[in-house]
mmCIF file of C-alpha atoms and ligand atoms in Angstrom:
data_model
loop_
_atom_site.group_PDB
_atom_site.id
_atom_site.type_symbol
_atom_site.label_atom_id
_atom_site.label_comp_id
_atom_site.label_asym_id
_atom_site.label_seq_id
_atom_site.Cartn_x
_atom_site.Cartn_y
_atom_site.Cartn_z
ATOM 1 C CA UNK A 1 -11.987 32.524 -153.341
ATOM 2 C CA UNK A 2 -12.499 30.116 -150.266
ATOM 3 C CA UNK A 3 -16.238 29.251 -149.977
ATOM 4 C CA UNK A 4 -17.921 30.002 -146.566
ATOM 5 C CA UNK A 5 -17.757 26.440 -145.703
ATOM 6 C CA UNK A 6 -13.524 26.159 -145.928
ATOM 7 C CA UNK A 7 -13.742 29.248 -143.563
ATOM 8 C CA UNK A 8 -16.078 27.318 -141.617
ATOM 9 C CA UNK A 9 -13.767 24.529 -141.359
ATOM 10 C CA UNK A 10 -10.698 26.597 -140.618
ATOM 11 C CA UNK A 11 -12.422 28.647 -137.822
ATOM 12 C CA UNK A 12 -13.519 25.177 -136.803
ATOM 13 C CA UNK A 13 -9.795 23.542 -136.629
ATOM 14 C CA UNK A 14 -8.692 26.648 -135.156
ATOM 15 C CA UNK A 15 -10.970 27.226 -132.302
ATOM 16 C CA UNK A 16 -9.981 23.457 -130.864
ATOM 17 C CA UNK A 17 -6.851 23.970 -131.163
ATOM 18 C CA UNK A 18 -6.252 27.370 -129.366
ATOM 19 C CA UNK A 19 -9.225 28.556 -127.914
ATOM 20 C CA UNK A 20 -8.413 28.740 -124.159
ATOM 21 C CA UNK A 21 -4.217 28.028 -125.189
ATOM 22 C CA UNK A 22 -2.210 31.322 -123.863
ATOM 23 C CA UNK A 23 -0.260 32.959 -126.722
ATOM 24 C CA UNK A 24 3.475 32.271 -125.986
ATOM 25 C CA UNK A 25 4.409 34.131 -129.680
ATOM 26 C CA UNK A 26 3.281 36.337 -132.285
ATOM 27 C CA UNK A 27 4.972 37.621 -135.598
ATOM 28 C CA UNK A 28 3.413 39.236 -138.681
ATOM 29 C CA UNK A 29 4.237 40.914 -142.119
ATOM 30 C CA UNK A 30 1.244 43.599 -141.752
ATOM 31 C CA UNK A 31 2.826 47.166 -139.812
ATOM 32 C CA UNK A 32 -0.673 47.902 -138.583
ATOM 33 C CA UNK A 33 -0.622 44.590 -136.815
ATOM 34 C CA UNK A 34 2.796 44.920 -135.484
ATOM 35 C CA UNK A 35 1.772 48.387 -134.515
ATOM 36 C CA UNK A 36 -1.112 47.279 -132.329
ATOM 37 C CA UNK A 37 1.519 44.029 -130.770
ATOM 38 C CA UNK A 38 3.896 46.601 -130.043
ATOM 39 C CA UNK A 39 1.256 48.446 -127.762
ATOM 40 C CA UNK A 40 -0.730 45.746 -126.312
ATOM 41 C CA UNK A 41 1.076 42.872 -126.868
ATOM 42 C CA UNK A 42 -0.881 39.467 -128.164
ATOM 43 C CA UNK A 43 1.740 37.382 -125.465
ATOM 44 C CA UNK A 44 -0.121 36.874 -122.857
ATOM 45 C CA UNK A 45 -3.441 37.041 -123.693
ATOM 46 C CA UNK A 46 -5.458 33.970 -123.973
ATOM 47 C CA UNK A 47 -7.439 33.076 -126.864
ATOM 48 C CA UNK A 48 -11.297 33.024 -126.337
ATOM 49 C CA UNK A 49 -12.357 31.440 -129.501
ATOM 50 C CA UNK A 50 -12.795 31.559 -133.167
ATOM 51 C CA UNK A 51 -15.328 32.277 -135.981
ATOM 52 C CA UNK A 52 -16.101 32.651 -139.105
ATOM 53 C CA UNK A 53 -18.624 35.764 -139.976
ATOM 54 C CA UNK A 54 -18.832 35.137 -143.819
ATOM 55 C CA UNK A 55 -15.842 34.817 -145.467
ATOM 56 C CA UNK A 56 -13.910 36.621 -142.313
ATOM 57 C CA UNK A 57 -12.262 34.427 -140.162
ATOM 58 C CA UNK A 58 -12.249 36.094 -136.418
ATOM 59 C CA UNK A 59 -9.678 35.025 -133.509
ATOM 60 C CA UNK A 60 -11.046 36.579 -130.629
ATOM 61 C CA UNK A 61 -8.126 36.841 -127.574
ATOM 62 C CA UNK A 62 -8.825 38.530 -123.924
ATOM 63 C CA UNK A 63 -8.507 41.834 -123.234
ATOM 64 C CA UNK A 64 -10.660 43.070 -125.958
ATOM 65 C CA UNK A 65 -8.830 42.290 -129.218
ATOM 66 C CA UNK A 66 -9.988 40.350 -132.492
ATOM 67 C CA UNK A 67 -7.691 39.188 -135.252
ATOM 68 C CA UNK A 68 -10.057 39.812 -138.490
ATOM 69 C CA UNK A 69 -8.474 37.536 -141.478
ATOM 70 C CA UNK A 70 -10.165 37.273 -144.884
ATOM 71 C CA UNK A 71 -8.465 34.759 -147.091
ATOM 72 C CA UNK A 72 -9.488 36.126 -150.801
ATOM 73 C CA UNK A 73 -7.893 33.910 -153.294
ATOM 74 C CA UNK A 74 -5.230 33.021 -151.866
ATOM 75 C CA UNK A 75 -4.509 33.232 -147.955
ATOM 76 C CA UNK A 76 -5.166 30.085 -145.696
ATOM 77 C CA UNK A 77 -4.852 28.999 -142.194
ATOM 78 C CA UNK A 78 -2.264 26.349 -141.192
ATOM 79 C CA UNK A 79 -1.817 24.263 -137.782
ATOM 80 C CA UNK A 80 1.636 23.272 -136.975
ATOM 81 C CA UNK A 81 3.055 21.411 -133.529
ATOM 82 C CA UNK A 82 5.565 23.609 -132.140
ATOM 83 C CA UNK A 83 8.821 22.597 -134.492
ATOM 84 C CA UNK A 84 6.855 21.031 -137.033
ATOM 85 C CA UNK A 85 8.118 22.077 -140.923
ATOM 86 C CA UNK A 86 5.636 24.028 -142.793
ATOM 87 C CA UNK A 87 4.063 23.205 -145.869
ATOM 88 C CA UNK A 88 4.793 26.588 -147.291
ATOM 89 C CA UNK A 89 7.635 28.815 -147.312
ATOM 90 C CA UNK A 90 8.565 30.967 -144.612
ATOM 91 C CA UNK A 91 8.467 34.372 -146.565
ATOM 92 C CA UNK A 92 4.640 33.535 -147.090
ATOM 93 C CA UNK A 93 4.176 33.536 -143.821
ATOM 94 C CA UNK A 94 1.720 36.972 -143.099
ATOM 95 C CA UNK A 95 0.691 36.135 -139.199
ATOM 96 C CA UNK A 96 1.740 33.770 -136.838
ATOM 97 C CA UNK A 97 0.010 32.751 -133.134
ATOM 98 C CA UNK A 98 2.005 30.761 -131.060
ATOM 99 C CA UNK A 99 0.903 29.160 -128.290
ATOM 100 C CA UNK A 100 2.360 26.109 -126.038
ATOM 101 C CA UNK A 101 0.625 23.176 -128.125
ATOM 102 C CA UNK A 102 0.242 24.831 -131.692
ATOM 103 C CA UNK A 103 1.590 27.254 -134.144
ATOM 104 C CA UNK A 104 -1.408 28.716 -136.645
ATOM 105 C CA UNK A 105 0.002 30.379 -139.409
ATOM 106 C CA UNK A 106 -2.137 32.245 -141.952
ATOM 107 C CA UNK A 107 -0.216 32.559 -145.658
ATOM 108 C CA UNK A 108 -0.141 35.262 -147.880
ATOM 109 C CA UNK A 109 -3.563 36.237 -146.203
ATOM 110 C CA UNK A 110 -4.003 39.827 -148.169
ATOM 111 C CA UNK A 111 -6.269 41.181 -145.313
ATOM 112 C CA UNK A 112 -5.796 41.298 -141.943
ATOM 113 C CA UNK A 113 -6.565 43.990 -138.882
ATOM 114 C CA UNK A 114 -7.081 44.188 -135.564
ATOM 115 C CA UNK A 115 -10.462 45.253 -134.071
ATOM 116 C CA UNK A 116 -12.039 45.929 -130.700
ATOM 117 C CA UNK A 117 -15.434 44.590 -130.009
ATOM 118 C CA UNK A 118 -16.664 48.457 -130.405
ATOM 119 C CA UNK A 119 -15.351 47.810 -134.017
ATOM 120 C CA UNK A 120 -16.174 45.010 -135.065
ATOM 121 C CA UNK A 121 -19.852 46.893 -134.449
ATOM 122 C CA UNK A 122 -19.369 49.252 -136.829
ATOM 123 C CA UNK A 123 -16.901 47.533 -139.402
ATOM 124 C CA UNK A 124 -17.996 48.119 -143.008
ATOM 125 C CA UNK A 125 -16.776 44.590 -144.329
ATOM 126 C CA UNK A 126 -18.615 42.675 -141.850
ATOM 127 C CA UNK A 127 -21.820 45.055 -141.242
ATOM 128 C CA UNK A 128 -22.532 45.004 -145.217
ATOM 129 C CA UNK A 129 -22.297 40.989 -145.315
ATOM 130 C CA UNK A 130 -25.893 39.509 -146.053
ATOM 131 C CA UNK A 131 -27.483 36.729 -144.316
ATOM 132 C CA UNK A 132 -24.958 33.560 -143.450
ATOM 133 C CA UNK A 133 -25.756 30.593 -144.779
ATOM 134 C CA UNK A 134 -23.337 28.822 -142.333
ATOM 135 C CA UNK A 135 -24.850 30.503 -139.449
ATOM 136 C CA UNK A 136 -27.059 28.984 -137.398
ATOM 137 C CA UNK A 137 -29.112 31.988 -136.895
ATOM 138 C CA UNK A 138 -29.519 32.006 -140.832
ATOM 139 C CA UNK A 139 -32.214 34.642 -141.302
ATOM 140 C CA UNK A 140 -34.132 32.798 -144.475
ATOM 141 C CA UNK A 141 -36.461 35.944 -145.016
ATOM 142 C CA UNK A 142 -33.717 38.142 -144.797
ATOM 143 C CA UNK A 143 -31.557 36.544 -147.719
ATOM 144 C CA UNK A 144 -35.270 36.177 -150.059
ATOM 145 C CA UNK A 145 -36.016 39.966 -149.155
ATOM 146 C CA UNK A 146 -31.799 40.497 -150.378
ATOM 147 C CA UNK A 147 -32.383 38.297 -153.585
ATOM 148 C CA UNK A 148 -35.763 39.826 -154.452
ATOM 149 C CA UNK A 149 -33.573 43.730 -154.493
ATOM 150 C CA UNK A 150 -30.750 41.830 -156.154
ATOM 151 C CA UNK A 151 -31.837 43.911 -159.607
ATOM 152 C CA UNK A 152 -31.429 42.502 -162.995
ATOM 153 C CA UNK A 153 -27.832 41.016 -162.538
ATOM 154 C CA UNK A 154 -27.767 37.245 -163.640
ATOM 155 C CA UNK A 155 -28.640 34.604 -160.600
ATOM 156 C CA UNK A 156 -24.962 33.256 -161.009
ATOM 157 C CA UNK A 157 -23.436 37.099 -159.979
ATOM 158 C CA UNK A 158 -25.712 38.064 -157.306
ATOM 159 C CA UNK A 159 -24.938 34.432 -155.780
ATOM 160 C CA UNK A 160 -21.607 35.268 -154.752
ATOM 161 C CA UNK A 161 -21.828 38.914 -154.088
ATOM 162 C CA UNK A 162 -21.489 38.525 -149.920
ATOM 163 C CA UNK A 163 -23.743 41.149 -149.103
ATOM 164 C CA UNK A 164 -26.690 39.121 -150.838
ATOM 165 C CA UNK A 165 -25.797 35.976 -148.636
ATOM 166 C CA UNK A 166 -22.901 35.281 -147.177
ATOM 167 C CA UNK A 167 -20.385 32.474 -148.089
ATOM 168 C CA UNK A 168 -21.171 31.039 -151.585
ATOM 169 C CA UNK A 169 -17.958 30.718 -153.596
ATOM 170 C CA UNK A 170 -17.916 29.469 -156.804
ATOM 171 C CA UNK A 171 -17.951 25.727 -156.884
ATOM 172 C CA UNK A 172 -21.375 26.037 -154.800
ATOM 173 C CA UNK A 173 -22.697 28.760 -156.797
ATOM 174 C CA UNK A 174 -23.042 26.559 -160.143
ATOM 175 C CA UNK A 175 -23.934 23.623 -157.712
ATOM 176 C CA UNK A 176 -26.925 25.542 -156.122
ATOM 177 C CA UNK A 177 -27.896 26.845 -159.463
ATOM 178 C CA UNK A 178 -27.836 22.941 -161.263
ATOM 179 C CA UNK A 179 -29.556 21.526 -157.842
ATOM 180 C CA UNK A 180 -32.292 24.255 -158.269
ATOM 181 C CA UNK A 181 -32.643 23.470 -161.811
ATOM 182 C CA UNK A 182 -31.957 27.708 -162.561
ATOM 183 C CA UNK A 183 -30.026 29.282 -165.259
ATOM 184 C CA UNK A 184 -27.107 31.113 -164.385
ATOM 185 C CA UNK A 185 -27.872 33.730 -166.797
ATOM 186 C CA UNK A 186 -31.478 34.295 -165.680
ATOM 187 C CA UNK A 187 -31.375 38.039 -164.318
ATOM 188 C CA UNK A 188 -32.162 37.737 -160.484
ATOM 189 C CA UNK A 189 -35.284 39.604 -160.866
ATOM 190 C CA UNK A 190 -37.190 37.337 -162.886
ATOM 191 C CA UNK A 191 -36.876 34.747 -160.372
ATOM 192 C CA UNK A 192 -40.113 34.185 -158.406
ATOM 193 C CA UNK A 193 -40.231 33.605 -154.587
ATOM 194 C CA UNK A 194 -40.554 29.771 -155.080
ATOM 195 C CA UNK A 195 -37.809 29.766 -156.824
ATOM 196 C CA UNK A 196 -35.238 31.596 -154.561
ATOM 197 C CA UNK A 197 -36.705 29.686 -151.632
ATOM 198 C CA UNK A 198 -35.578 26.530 -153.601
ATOM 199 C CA UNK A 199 -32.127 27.692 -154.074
ATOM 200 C CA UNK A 200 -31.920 28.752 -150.395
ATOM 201 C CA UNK A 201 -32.735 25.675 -149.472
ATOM 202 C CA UNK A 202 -30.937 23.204 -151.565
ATOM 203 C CA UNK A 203 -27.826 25.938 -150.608
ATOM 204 C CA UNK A 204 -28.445 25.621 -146.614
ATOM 205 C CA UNK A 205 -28.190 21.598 -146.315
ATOM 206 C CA UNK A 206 -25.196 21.717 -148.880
ATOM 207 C CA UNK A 207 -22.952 23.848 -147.369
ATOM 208 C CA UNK A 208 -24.022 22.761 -143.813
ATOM 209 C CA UNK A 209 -23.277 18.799 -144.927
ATOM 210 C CA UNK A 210 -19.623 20.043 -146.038
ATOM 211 C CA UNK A 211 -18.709 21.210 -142.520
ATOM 212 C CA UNK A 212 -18.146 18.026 -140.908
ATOM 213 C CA UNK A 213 -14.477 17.863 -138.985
ATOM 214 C CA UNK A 214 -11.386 17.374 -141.900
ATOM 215 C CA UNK A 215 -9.692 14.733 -141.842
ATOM 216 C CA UNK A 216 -6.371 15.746 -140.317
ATOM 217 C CA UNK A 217 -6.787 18.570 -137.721
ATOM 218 C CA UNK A 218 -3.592 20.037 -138.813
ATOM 219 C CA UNK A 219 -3.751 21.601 -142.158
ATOM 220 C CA UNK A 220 -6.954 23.362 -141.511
ATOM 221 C CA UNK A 221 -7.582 24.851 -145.144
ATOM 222 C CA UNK A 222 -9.656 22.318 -147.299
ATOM 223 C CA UNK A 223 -9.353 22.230 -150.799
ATOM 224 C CA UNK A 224 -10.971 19.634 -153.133
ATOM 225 C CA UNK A 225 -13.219 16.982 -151.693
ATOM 226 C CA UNK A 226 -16.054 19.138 -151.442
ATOM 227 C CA UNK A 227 -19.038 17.144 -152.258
ATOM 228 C CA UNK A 228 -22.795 17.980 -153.382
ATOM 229 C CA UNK A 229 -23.628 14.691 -154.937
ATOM 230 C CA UNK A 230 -23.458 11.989 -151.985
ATOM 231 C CA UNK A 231 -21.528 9.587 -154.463
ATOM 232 C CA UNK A 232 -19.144 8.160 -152.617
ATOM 233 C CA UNK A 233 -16.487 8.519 -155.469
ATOM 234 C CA UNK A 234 -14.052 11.122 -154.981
ATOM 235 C CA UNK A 235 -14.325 11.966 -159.396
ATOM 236 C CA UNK A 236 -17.977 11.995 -159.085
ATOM 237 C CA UNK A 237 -18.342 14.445 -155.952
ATOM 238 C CA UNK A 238 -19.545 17.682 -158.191
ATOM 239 C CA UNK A 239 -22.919 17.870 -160.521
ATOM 240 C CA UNK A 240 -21.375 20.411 -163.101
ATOM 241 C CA UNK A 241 -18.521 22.605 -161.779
ATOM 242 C CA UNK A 242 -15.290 21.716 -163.678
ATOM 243 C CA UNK A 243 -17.281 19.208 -165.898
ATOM 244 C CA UNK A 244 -17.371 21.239 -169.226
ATOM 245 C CA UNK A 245 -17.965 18.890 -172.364
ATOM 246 C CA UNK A 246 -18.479 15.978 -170.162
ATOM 247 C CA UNK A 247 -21.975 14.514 -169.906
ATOM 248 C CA UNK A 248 -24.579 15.548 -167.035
ATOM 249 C CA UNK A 249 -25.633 12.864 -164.497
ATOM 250 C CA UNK A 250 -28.930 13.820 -164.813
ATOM 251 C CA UNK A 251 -29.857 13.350 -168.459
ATOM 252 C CA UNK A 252 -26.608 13.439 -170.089
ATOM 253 C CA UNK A 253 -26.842 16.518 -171.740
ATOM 254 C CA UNK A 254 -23.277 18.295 -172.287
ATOM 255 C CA UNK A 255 -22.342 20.195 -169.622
ATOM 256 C CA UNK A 256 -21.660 23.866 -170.806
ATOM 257 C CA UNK A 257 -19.277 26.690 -169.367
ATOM 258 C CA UNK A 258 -18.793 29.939 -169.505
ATOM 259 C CA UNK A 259 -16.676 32.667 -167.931
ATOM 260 C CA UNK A 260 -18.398 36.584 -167.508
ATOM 261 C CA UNK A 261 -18.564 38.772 -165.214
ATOM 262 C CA UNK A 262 -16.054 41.385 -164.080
ATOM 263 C CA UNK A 263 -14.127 38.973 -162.197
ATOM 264 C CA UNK A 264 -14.522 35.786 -165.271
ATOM 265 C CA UNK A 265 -15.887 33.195 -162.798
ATOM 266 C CA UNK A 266 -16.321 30.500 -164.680
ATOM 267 C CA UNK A 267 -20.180 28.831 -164.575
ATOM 268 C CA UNK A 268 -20.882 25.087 -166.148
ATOM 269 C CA UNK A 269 -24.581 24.549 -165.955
ATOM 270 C CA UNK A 270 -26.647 22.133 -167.946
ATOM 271 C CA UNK A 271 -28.913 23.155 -170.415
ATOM 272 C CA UNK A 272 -31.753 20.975 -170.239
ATOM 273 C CA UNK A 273 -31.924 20.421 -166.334
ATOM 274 C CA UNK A 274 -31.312 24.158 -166.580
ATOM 275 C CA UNK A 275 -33.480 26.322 -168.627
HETATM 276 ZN ZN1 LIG B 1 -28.988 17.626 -167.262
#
């Protein structure tokens, strides 16, 4: 799953590049979509902006209509030039925005509806997300309040349930957890306030620090790269996720892994930095 921050990015790459552009073209795989295009069509209307809201990606366009996206696993957000060959095949293709100076073109994207502002009220995916990280109106009391009813789940599940706080994926999860010196496993409710302050606060500047502008403004997903360590090296940008076996640059420890959970995310953690 995307983190919050590659959401943040794409909304990012896509709000330069079309907010205020007039859609000149619109094609998608999803009937409900087509449904509402067929009605009110999307040519025409200009688009006011994008955002992320969690991991939902939301194209707003005039006239009262927002494209809600959320990537899962697998969907992403590309930028073309008009005539430009994609980097994926066509058949992935689930929603495409033309406008005169760009194409954006979300791939096998598994959810996607339209929504009026009255909806996006009252929408169950978005009103159950929990504080966002990303956000600038972050509500810090609100997330510690959310961790302290998080129950006896380990720390390593309730981080990337969204309606805890919003936009932790996986590679930040174990991150957070090393930075904060916390054991995954430790159930969420043995965790004193200190503690989840810590972790909310190691997790804020993190994320935040991996939302500069990409590199090229035209493939707006972001894979890789992410960085928590400030080492300049591109093979030493990660404390512990994807480092099983290998030793910890802290105190050289072997880093250890694990995959539970209903969904077998996998955690690395440390032992000694982490007990
Ligand atoms: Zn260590």
């Amino acid at each position: 799953m995307p983190e919050g921050d590659t959401i943040f990015r794409a909304a990012a790459a896509l709000h330069r590049a079309l907010a205020g552009q007039v859609v000149t073209g619109f094609d998608t795989g999803f009937a409900q979509l087509a449904r509402v295009h067929d009605d009110a069509p999307l040519t025409g209307r200009t688009v006011e902006g994008c955002a992320p809201a969690g991991k939902h990606l939301l194209i707003r366009f005039s006239g009262d209509l927002i494209l809600r996206t959320h990537m899962r696993m697998s969907g992403s957000w590309h930028l073309y030039r008009p005539g430009e060959a994609w980097q994926r095949p066509g058949r992935d293709m689930r929603v495409r925005i033309d406008t005169n100076d760009w194409v954006a073109v979300a791939f096998t994207v598994p959810v996607a509806e339209f929504l009026r502002a009255r909806d996006l009220a009252r929408s169950r995916a978005l009103a159950s997300l929990g504080p966002d990280l990303l956000s600038p109106r972050f509500d810090r009391d609100e997330a510690l309040g959310r961790l302290a009813a998080a129950g006896t789940r380990p720390i390593a599940e309730v981080l990337l349930d969204q309606r805890v706080v919003a936009g932790i994926g996986n590679v930040f999860k174990n991150e957070i957890l090393f930075l904060s010196g916390i054991h995954p496993d430790r159930p969420a409710s043995t965790l004193s306030d200190e503690e989840c302050g810590r972790m909310l606060d190691t997790a804020v500047p993190l994320m935040r620090s991996n939302t500069g502008p990409g590199s090229g403004a035209e493939i707006v997903t972001y894979r890789g790269l992410r960085r928590t360590t400030r080492r300049a090296r591109p093979e030493e940008n990660l404390w512990v996720y994807g480092r099983a076996g290998k030793p910890c640059r802290r105190c050289g420890h072997l880093i250890q892994s694990a995959r539970r959970g209903l969904d077998a995310r996998a955690t690395y953690w440390c032992p000694r930095c982490q007990r």
